Amino acid sequence: MENLKLLNEAIENHLQTIENEDLRAASAYSLFPGGKRLRPLMLFAALKDLDRSLEDGIYPALAIELIHTYSLIHDDLPSMDNDDFRRGKPSLHKKFNEALAILTADAFLSDAFRYFLMTPISRQQKIELIELASSATGSGGMVLGQVLDLKAGESSLEKVQQIHLHKTADLFTLAILGAGIIAGADDKTKTSLKELAINFGLAFQIKDDLEDFNKNSDLQKLTFPKVLGIYQSEIHLQKYKERSLQITRRIFGSYELYHLIERIL
Ligand code: GRG
């Protein structure tokens, strides 16, 4: 696909900017072959539906994929989920070492902000995009989700929703609402884009939880099926999925983003 090709070229170019050999090797290992690149794909699809060119999305898509990759590297560390494998190969700290894994991820987060700044939009839009990036990833965003997840305690639907809202949905909000900011969408559209992203993010997480639950992977973790059981989780998944599709249809009609959401969920 054209957009993935452009993104991969941008990632390759990013790797070429890293002078230190160890950092470059660790970065390349975690970015290629990479995962599904869903967040960039969603940003591109939303931009297309908003009549903006793909090129306008390359730098923010790269930034979001760097942030997503940073979160997975940190999530795999011994002090977090302690996972030896990611995407079918040794996780970064296993392949290299823990210190380099932490630093590679730290660099991804910092470099991402430089790429947001390189987005071809007005100064005001850049400020809005960077404010969103900071809130979606920081102490009220993805990091908060991870902190809530680490803290053992009561299992309730509210708690699991809160965790996944921040851990998972906030980064999709950055991709989808970010496209709205880049395209100069009005406030009403931006509010709907945020609601769409939250519903999509929760549906995505329940689907992921159900797949893990069926594989019996980590039953210690606080997940939707653990709190609700399989049947009710599937009902919630359908509810969030329908809602995200409904909003997408209302804003854009049945175009790129609509079909992408249908394909993912
Ligand atoms: C450590 C700061 C810090 C944050 C970690 C997002 C997060 C918080 C951890 C990621 C771990 C995780 C399982 C999050 C849930 C979201 C999720 C299912 C991520 C996997 O996304 P995919 O399927 O991954 O898009 P690929 O491999 O395709 O890129």
XYZ file of C-alpha atoms and ligand atoms in Angstrom:
294
model
C 0.000 0.000 0.000
C 1.248 3.457 -0.953
C 0.831 4.970 2.518
C 2.713 2.149 4.269
C 5.511 2.456 1.734
C 5.816 6.173 2.472
C 5.759 5.511 6.207
C 8.435 2.830 5.975
C 10.609 5.199 3.943
C 10.167 7.842 6.643
C 11.159 5.284 9.297
C 14.225 4.312 7.234
C 15.149 8.000 6.955
C 14.736 8.387 10.708
C 17.159 5.503 11.270
C 19.711 7.239 9.045
C 19.620 10.282 11.347
C 20.797 8.212 14.335
C 24.570 8.561 14.514
C 25.280 6.163 17.344
C 25.625 2.607 16.023
C 24.156 0.864 19.075
C 21.110 3.117 19.165
C 20.642 2.770 15.414
C 20.843 -1.041 15.532
C 18.411 -1.281 18.465
C 16.022 1.185 16.799
C 16.086 -0.722 13.503
C 15.478 -4.012 15.326
C 12.353 -2.685 17.013
C 10.941 -0.817 13.988
C 11.481 -3.461 11.282
C 9.665 -5.558 10.340
C 7.447 -3.809 12.910
C 3.819 -4.467 13.698
C 0.612 -3.705 11.903
C 1.226 0.077 11.859
C -2.443 0.593 12.752
C -2.143 4.064 14.262
C -0.408 5.552 11.193
C -2.943 3.773 8.947
C -5.793 5.340 10.899
C -4.235 8.787 10.710
C -3.799 8.416 6.924
C -7.359 7.135 6.463
C -8.850 10.003 8.483
C -6.731 12.539 6.573
C -7.901 11.108 3.262
C -11.543 11.323 4.363
C -10.877 14.924 5.402
C -9.484 15.667 1.915
C -5.919 16.236 3.030
C -2.967 14.732 1.199
C -1.133 11.726 2.510
C 2.155 13.630 2.524
C 0.826 15.974 5.224
C 0.516 12.951 7.514
C 3.933 11.343 7.061
C 5.772 13.077 9.930
C 2.970 12.798 12.508
C 2.405 9.148 11.481
C 6.111 8.486 11.996
C 5.971 10.259 15.363
C 3.009 8.161 16.533
C 4.612 4.887 15.422
C 7.766 5.868 17.354
C 5.677 6.550 20.464
C 3.767 3.280 20.083
C 7.044 1.371 19.697
C 8.502 3.102 22.774
C 5.474 2.016 24.815
C 5.844 -1.619 23.726
C 9.591 -1.656 24.508
C 8.945 -0.302 28.018
C 5.958 -2.600 28.489
C 8.175 -5.658 27.820
C 10.831 -4.711 30.421
C 11.403 -6.966 33.448
C 10.025 -4.260 35.757
C 6.811 -4.081 33.707
C 5.301 -7.074 31.888
C 8.606 -8.962 31.698
C 8.026 -10.338 28.209
C 10.859 -12.159 26.465
C 9.184 -12.018 23.069
C 7.492 -9.362 20.973
C 6.102 -9.927 17.482
C 7.565 -13.418 17.346
C 11.165 -12.449 18.117
C 13.127 -11.680 21.305
C 12.021 -8.420 22.886
C 14.488 -5.547 22.607
C 15.994 -5.894 26.104
C 16.542 -9.626 25.476
C 18.182 -9.108 22.089
C 20.393 -6.229 23.295
C 20.313 -5.260 26.982
C 17.962 -3.531 29.378
C 19.747 -0.187 29.511
C 19.907 0.128 25.725
C 16.249 -0.892 25.415
C 15.193 1.833 27.884
C 17.311 4.446 26.115
C 16.144 3.466 22.618
C 12.535 3.874 23.748
C 13.349 7.197 25.461
C 14.887 8.463 22.221
C 11.781 7.416 20.251
C 9.582 9.510 22.532
C 11.806 12.582 22.358
C 12.427 12.308 18.600
C 8.679 11.964 18.015
C 8.142 15.552 19.150
C 10.617 16.786 16.526
C 8.577 14.980 13.849
C 5.304 16.500 15.068
C 7.011 19.881 14.630
C 7.911 18.995 11.039
C 4.241 18.504 10.066
C 3.382 20.989 7.279
C 0.707 22.920 9.210
C 0.402 26.359 10.810
C 2.129 27.278 14.081
C -1.211 27.244 15.886
C -2.014 23.754 14.567
C 1.437 22.523 15.620
C 0.820 23.795 19.153
C -2.546 22.025 19.236
C -1.056 18.782 17.878
C 1.838 18.819 20.344
C -0.482 19.605 23.259
C -2.572 16.583 22.270
C 0.542 14.396 21.882
C 1.726 15.393 25.339
C -1.625 14.818 27.050
C -2.284 11.526 25.224
C 1.086 10.065 26.209
C 1.951 11.648 29.574
C 0.805 11.556 33.181
C -2.856 11.901 32.212
C -2.582 9.609 29.180
C -0.785 6.401 28.228
C 1.624 6.469 31.185
C -1.333 6.886 33.563
C -2.940 3.805 31.945
C 0.192 1.794 32.606
C 0.454 3.022 36.232
C -3.190 2.088 36.892
C -2.560 -1.305 35.330
C 0.460 -1.961 37.581
C -1.537 -1.280 40.725
C -3.272 -4.426 41.868
C -6.648 -3.897 43.480
C -10.334 -4.443 42.946
C -11.434 -5.774 39.564
C -14.257 -3.656 38.302
C -15.581 -2.663 34.921
C -14.853 1.013 35.714
C -11.240 0.213 36.524
C -10.614 -1.893 33.426
C -12.283 0.768 31.260
C -10.136 3.471 32.838
C -6.934 1.496 32.242
C -7.708 0.800 28.594
C -9.036 4.247 27.911
C -5.574 5.569 28.719
C -3.304 2.664 27.831
C -4.863 1.972 24.453
C -7.487 4.512 23.364
C -5.404 7.647 24.056
C -2.882 6.758 21.340
C -5.675 6.103 18.840
C -7.089 9.491 19.852
C -3.729 11.031 19.029
C -3.865 9.449 15.545
C -7.512 10.192 14.730
C -8.027 13.556 16.429
C -4.503 14.445 15.275
C -5.713 14.022 11.670
C -8.566 16.409 12.483
C -6.108 19.006 13.796
C -3.874 18.644 10.726
C -6.879 19.005 8.409
C -8.138 22.086 10.287
C -11.440 20.402 11.191
C -14.029 22.422 13.138
C -14.618 21.894 16.874
C -17.745 19.803 16.368
C -15.901 17.398 14.058
C -12.973 17.226 16.472
C -15.280 16.316 19.370
C -16.749 13.521 17.244
C -13.284 12.314 16.196
C -12.324 12.004 19.849
C -15.467 10.037 20.671
C -14.856 7.809 17.661
C -11.274 7.115 18.781
C -12.335 6.261 22.345
C -14.979 3.818 21.148
C -12.603 2.294 18.621
C -9.800 2.022 21.211
C -11.990 0.249 23.764
C -13.346 -2.140 21.098
C -9.782 -2.833 19.894
C -8.647 -3.622 23.437
C -11.589 -5.929 24.188
C -10.892 -7.816 20.944
C -7.217 -8.127 21.942
C -8.189 -9.231 25.478
C -10.580 -11.865 24.110
C -7.896 -13.268 21.789
C -5.432 -13.457 24.710
C -8.059 -14.930 27.018
C -8.771 -17.694 24.500
C -5.037 -18.440 24.369
C -4.953 -18.451 28.185
C -1.966 -16.117 28.068
C -1.955 -13.963 31.219
C -4.925 -14.541 33.456
C -3.427 -12.390 36.207
C -4.017 -9.251 34.164
C -7.062 -7.091 34.636
C -8.947 -7.496 31.354
C -12.507 -7.173 30.087
C -13.106 -10.973 29.909
C -11.710 -11.355 33.428
C -14.189 -8.804 34.790
C -17.182 -9.478 32.533
C -16.730 -13.002 31.180
C -16.532 -13.822 27.477
C -20.189 -13.323 26.548
C -20.556 -9.837 28.080
C -17.143 -8.809 26.711
C -18.336 -9.683 23.214
C -21.451 -7.601 23.761
C -19.326 -4.638 24.873
C -17.022 -5.146 21.880
C -19.986 -4.981 19.485
C -21.368 -1.912 21.272
C -18.109 0.065 21.007
C -17.493 -1.149 17.442
C -20.966 -0.112 16.262
C -20.619 3.248 17.954
C -17.234 3.924 16.313
C -18.617 2.940 12.889
C -21.748 5.026 13.433
C -19.707 8.149 14.229
C -17.351 7.508 11.297
C -20.312 7.171 8.923
C -21.849 10.355 10.279
C -18.674 12.409 9.842
C -17.213 10.920 6.660
C -19.653 8.467 5.075
C -18.415 4.954 4.320
C -14.955 5.698 3.062
C -11.369 4.941 4.095
C -11.607 5.099 7.880
C -14.930 3.253 7.958
C -13.530 0.324 5.973
C -10.299 0.304 7.973
C -12.223 0.096 11.265
C -14.396 -2.714 9.861
C -11.265 -4.570 8.784
C -9.481 -4.164 12.148
C -12.425 -4.969 14.405
C 5.503 1.838 29.603
C 5.031 4.271 29.158
C 4.625 2.896 29.058
C 3.483 2.634 28.478
C 3.078 1.310 28.160
C 0.528 1.082 25.663
C 1.301 0.517 26.787
C 1.620 1.351 27.935
C 1.734 -0.708 26.732
C 1.491 -1.536 25.570
C 1.097 -2.883 25.952
C -0.243 -3.219 25.512
C -0.548 -4.648 25.358
C -1.114 -2.265 25.280
C -2.432 -2.470 24.836
C -2.584 -1.929 23.464
C -2.207 -2.930 22.488
C -3.094 -4.097 22.246
C -1.061 -2.753 21.844
C -0.638 -3.582 20.728
O -0.985 -2.839 19.578
P -0.882 -3.434 18.139
O -1.682 -4.698 18.029
O 0.661 -3.788 18.057
O -1.223 -2.357 17.183
P 1.618 -4.007 16.784
O 2.577 -5.079 17.215
O 0.783 -4.436 15.611
O 2.300 -2.707 16.548
